[in-house]
mmCIF file of C-alpha atoms in Angstrom:
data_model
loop_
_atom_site.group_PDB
_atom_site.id
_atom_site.type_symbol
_atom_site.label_atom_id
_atom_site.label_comp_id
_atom_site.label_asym_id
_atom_site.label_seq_id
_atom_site.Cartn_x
_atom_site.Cartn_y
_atom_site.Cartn_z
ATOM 1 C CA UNK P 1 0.000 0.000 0.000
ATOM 2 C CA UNK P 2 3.057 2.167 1.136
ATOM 3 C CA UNK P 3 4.652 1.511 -2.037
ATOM 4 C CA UNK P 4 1.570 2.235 -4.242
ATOM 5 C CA UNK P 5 1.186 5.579 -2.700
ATOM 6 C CA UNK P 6 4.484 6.437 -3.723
ATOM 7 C CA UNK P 7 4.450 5.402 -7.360
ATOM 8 C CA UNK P 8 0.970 5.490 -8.233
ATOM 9 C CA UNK P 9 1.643 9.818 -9.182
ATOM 10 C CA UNK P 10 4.754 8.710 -11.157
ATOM 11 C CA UNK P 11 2.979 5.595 -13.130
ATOM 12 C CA UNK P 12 0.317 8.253 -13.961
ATOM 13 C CA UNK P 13 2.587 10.891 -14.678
ATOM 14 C CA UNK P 14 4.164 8.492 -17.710
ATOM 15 C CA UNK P 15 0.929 7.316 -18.389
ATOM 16 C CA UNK P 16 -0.722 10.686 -19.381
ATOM 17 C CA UNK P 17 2.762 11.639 -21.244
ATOM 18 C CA UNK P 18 1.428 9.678 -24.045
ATOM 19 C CA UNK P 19 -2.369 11.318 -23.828
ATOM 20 C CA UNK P 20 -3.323 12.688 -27.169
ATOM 21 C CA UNK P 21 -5.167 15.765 -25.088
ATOM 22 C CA UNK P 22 -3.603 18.621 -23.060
ATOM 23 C CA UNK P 23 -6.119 16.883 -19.875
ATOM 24 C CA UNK P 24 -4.038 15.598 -16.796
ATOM 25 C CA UNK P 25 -7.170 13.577 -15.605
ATOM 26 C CA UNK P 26 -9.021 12.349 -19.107
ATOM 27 C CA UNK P 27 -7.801 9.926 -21.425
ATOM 28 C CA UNK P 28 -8.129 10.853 -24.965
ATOM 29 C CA UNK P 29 -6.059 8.046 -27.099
ATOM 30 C CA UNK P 30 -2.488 7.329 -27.650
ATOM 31 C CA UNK P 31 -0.036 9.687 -28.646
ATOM 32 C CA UNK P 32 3.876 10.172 -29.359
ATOM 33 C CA UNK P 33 3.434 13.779 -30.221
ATOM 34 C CA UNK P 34 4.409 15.169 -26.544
ATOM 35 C CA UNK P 35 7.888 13.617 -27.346
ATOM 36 C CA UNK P 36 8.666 14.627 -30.814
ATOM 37 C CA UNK P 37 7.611 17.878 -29.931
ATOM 38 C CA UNK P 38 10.007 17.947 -26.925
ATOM 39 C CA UNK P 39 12.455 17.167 -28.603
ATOM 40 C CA UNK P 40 11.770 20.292 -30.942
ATOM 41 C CA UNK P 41 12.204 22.544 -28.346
ATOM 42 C CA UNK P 42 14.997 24.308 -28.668
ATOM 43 C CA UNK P 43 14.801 25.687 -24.444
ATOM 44 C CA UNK P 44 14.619 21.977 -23.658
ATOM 45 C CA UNK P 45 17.625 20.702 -25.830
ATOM 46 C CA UNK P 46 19.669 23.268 -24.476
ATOM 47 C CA UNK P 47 19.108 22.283 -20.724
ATOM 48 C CA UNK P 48 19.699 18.479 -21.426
ATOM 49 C CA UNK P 49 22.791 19.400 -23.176
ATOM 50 C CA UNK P 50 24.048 21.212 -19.998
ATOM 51 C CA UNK P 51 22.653 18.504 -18.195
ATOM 52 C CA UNK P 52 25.047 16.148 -20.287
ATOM 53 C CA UNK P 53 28.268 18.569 -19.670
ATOM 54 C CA UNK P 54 27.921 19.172 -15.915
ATOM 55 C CA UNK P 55 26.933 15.609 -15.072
ATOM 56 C CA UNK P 56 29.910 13.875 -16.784
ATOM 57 C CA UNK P 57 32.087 16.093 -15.914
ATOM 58 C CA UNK P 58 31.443 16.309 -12.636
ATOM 59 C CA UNK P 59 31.724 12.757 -12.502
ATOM 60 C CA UNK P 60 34.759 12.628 -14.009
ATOM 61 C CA UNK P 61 36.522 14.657 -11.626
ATOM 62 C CA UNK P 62 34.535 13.883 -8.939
ATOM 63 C CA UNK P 63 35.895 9.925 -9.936
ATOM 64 C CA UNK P 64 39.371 10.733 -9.689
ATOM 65 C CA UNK P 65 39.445 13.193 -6.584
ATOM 66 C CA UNK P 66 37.176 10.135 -4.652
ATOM 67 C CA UNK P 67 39.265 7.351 -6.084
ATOM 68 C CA UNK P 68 42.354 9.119 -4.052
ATOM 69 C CA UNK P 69 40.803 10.420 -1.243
ATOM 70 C CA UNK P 70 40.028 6.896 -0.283
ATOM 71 C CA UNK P 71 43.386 5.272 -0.940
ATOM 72 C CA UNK P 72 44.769 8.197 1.264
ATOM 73 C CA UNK P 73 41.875 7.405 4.146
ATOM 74 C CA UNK P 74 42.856 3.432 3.623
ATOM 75 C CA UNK P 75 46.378 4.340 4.316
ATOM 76 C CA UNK P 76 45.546 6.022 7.930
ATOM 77 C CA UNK P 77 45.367 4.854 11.280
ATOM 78 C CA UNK P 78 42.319 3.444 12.441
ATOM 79 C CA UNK P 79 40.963 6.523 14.624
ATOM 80 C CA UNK P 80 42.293 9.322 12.142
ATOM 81 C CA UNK P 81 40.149 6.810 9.081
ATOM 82 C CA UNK P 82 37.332 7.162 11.280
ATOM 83 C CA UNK P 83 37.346 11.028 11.575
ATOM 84 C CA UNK P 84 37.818 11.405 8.436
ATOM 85 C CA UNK P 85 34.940 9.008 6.860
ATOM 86 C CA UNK P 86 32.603 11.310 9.785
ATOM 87 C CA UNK P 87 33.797 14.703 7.473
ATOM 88 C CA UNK P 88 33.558 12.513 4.474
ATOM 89 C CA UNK P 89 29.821 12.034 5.408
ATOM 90 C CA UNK P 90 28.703 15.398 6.388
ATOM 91 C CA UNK P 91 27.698 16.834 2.600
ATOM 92 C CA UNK P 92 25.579 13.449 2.509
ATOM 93 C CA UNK P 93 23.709 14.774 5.776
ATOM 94 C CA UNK P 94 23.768 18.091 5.029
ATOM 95 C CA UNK P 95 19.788 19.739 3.512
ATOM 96 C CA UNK P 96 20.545 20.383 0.059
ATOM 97 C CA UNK P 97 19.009 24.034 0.608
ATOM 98 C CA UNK P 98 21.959 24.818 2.953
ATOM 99 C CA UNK P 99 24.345 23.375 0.595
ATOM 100 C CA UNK P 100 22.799 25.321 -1.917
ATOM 101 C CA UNK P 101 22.806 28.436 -0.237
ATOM 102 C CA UNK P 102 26.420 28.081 0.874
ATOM 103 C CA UNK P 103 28.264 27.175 -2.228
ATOM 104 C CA UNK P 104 26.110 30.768 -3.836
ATOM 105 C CA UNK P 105 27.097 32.744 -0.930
ATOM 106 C CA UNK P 106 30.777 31.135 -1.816
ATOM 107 C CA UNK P 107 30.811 31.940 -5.620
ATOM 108 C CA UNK P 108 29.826 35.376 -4.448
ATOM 109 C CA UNK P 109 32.551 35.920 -2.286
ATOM 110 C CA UNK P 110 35.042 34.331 -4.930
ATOM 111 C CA UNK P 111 33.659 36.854 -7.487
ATOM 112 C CA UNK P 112 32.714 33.577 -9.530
ATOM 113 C CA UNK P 113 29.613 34.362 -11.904
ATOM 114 C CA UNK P 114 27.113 31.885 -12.337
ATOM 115 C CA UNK P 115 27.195 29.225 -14.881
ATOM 116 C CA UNK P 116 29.369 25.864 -16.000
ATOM 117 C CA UNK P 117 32.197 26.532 -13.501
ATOM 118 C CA UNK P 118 29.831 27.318 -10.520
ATOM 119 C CA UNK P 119 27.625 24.335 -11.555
ATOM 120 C CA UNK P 120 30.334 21.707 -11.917
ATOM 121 C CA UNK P 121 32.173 22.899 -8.802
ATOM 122 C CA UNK P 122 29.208 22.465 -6.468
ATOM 123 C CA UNK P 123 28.410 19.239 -8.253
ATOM 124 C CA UNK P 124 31.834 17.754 -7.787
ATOM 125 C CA UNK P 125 31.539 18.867 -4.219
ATOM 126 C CA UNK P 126 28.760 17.067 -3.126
ATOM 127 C CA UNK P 127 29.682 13.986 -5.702
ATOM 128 C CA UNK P 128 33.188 13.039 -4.262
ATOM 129 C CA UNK P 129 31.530 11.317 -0.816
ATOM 130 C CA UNK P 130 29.553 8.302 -2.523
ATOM 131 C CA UNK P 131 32.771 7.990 -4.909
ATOM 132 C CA UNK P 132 34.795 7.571 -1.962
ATOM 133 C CA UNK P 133 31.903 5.355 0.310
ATOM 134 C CA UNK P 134 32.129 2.978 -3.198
ATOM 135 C CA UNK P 135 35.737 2.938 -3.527
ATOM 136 C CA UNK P 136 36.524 2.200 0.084
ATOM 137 C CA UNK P 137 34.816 -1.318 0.697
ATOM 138 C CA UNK P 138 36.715 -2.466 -2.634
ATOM 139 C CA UNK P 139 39.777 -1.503 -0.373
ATOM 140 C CA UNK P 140 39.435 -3.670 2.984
ATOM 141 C CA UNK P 141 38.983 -6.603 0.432
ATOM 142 C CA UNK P 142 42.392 -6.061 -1.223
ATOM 143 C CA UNK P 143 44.886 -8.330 -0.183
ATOM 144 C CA UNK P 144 47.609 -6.552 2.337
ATOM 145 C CA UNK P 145 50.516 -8.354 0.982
ATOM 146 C CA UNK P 146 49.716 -8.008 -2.990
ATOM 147 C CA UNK P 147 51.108 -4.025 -3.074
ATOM 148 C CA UNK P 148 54.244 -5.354 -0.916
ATOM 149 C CA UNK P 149 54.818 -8.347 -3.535
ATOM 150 C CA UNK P 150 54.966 -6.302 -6.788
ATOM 151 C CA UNK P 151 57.320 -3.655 -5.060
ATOM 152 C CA UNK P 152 59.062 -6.709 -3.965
ATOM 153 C CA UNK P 153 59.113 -7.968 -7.910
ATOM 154 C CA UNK P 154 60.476 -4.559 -9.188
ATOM 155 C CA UNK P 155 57.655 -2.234 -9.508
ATOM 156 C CA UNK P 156 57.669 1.324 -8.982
ATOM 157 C CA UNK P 157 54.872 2.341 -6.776
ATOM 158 C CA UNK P 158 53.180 4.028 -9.633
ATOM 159 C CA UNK P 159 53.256 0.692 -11.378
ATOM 160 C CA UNK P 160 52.095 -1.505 -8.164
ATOM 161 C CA UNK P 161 48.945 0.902 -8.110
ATOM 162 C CA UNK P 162 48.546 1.031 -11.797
ATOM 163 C CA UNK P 163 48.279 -2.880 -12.107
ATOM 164 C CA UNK P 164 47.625 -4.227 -8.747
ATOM 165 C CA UNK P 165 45.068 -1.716 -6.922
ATOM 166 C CA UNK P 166 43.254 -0.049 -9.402
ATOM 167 C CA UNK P 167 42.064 -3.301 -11.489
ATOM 168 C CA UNK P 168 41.391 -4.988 -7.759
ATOM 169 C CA UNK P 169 39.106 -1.668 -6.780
ATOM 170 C CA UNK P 170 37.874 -1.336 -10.913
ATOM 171 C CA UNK P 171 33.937 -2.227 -9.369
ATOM 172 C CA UNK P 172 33.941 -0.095 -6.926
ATOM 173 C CA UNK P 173 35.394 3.254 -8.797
ATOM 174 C CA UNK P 174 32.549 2.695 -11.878
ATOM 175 C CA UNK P 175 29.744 1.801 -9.564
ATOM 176 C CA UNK P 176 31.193 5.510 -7.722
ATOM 177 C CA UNK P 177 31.137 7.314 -10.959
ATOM 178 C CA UNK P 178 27.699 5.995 -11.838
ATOM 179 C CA UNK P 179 26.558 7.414 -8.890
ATOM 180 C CA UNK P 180 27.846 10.136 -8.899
ATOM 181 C CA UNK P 181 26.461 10.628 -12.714
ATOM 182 C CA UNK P 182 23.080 9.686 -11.533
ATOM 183 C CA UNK P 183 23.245 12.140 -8.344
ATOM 184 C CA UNK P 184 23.988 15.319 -11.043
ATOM 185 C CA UNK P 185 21.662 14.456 -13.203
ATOM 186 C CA UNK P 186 19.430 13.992 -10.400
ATOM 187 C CA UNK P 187 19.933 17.214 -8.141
ATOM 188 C CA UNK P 188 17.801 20.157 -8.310
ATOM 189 C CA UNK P 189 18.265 22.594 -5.343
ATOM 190 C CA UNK P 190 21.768 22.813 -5.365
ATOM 191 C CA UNK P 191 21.741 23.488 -9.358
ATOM 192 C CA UNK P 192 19.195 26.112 -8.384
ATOM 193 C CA UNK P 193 21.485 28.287 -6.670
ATOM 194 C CA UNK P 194 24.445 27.951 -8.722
ATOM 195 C CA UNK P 195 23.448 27.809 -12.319
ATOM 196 C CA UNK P 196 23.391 30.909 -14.419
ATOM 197 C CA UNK P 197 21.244 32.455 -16.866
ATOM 198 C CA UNK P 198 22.190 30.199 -20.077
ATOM 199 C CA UNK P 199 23.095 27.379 -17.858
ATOM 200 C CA UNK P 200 20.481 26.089 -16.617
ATOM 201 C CA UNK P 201 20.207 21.886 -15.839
ATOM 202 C CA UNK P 202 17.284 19.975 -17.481
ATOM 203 C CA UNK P 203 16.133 19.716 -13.467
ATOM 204 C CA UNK P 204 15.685 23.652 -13.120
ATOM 205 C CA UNK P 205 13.952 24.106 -16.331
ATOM 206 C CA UNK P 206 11.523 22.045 -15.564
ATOM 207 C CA UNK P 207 10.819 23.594 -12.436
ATOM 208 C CA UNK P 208 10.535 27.372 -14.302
ATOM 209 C CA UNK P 209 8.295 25.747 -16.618
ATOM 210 C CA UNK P 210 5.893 24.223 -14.137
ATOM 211 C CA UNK P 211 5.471 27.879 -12.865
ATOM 212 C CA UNK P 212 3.911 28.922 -15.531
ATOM 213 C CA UNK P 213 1.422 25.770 -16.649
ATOM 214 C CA UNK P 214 1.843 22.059 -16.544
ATOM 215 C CA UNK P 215 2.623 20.946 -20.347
ATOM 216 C CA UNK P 216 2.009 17.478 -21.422
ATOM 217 C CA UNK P 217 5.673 18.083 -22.466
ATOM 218 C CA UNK P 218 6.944 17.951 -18.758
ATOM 219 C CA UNK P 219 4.991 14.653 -18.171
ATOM 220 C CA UNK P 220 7.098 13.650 -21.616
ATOM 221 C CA UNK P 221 10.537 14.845 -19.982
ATOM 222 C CA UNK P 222 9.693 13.583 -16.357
ATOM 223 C CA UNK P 223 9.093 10.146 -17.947
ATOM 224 C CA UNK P 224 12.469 9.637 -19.785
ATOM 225 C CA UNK P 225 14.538 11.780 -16.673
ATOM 226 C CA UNK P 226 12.863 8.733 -14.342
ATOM 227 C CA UNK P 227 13.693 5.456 -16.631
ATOM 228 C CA UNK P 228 17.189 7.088 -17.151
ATOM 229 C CA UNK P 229 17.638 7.111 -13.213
ATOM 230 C CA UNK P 230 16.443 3.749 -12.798
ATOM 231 C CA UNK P 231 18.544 2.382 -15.362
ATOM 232 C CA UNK P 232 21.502 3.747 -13.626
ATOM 233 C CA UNK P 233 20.316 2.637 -9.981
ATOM 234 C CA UNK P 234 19.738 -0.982 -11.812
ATOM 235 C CA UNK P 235 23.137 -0.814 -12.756
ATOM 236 C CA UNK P 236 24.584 0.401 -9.655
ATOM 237 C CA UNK P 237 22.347 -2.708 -7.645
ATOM 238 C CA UNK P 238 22.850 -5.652 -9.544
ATOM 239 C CA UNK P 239 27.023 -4.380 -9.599
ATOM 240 C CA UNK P 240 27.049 -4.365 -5.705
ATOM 241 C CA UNK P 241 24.767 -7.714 -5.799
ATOM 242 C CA UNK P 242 26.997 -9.359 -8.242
ATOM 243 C CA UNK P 243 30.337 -7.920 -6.374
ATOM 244 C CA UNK P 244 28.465 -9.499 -2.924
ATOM 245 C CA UNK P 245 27.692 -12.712 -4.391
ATOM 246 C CA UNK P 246 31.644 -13.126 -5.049
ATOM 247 C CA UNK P 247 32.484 -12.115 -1.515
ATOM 248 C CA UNK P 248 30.424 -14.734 -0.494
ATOM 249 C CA UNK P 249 31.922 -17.164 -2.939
ATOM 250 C CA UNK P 250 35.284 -16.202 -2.298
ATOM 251 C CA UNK P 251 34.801 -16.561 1.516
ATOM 252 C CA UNK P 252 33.695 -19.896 0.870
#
């Protein structure tokens, strides 16, 4: 019952996307014109293609900057690990409207005008913790000796991470880097205070145009903004199921 109240308004939401009249409560017939028309909209395009830039991008760095910060947290004494996971979780805790309102009243004092920079930033910012809480349970698996061993064959260290630890914690960074895609893509209140004028997220744009009236067009965007989320979070499961099942196996 729970469950039904949650998704009935999204089921109907994709449901009336493909109603052949403006009506959000009537059925009229079957339609694809809601889509092909969004996808004439020049406002719309525009927002998914900054959508596009700031989300991989963000991930991208966000990837990297993660991917390190947990190696150097792995590396630390129990206590100091533990302090710093605590500040590692805070942006996850954090309201999104105070994160918001902080990184604007940041870009303000750095003189930084809204748009990409701002928007990628603040993304990256708030990214980086579920890269690193991915990254970092790939880590306690690795085997202690295995970085000592290839040192102990002749590798540089760069080499021992290159080809021992990163293939060994591979999962863990892409299942990090798909959530951290999913989490841009996804965000709307912090992209609300940092995006400019011309740079406005897919996420924002909707919201500007529900102000005005509810097109069948939103229902249209909504729809393929959800399945594209779910795909991702289907991803990201059945990788940590599949990654859990070989624990299990291995431990066996």
């Amino acid at each position: 019952m729970i469950f039904l109240f949650l998704y009935a308004p999204i089921f109907t939401l994709m449901l009336f996307s493909f109603n052949a009249d403006k009506s959000r409560v009537v059925w009229h017939g079957f339609t694809l014109d809601w889509y092909a028309e969004l996808f004439r909209d020049a406002t719309i395009l525009n927002s998914l293609y900054v959508t596009l830039i700031v989300a991989f991008a963000s991930a991208f760095f966000a990837t990297i900057l993660g991917t390190a910060a947990a190696l150097g947290i792995h590396c630390m004494g129990r206590r100091t690990r533990a302090a710093y996971l605590t500040v590692n979780s805070i942006p996850m805790s954090t309201s999104d409207t105070i994160m918001g309102v902080t990184f604007m009243l940041l870009f303000a004092l750095l003189a930084l005008d809204k748009g990409y920079l701002t928007l990628i930033l603040a993304h990256i910012t708030f990214s980086v913790p579920y890269v690193v809480l991915n990254v970092m349970p790939k880590l306690r698996q690795l085997d202690k000796n295995a970085y000592e061993a290839a040192l102990d064959l002749g590798a540089t260290p760069t080499q021992a991470l290159r080809k021992v630890i990163l293939p060994e914690i591979m999962p863990g960074i892409v299942t990090g880097a798909i959530m951290a895609f999913t989490i841009s893509v996804d965000d709307f209140v912090v992209s609300y205070f940092t995006a400019g004028t011309t740079s406005q997220p897919l996420s924002v744009v909707i919201y500007s145009m529900t102000r005005r009236r509810i097109s069948p067009k939103i229902n249209a965007l909504s729809t393929i903004l959800f399945l594209v989320v779910l795909v991702l979070l289907v991803i990201i499961n059945f990788r940590q199921s599949r990654d859990s099942r070989k624990k299990i196996k291995h431990a066996s």
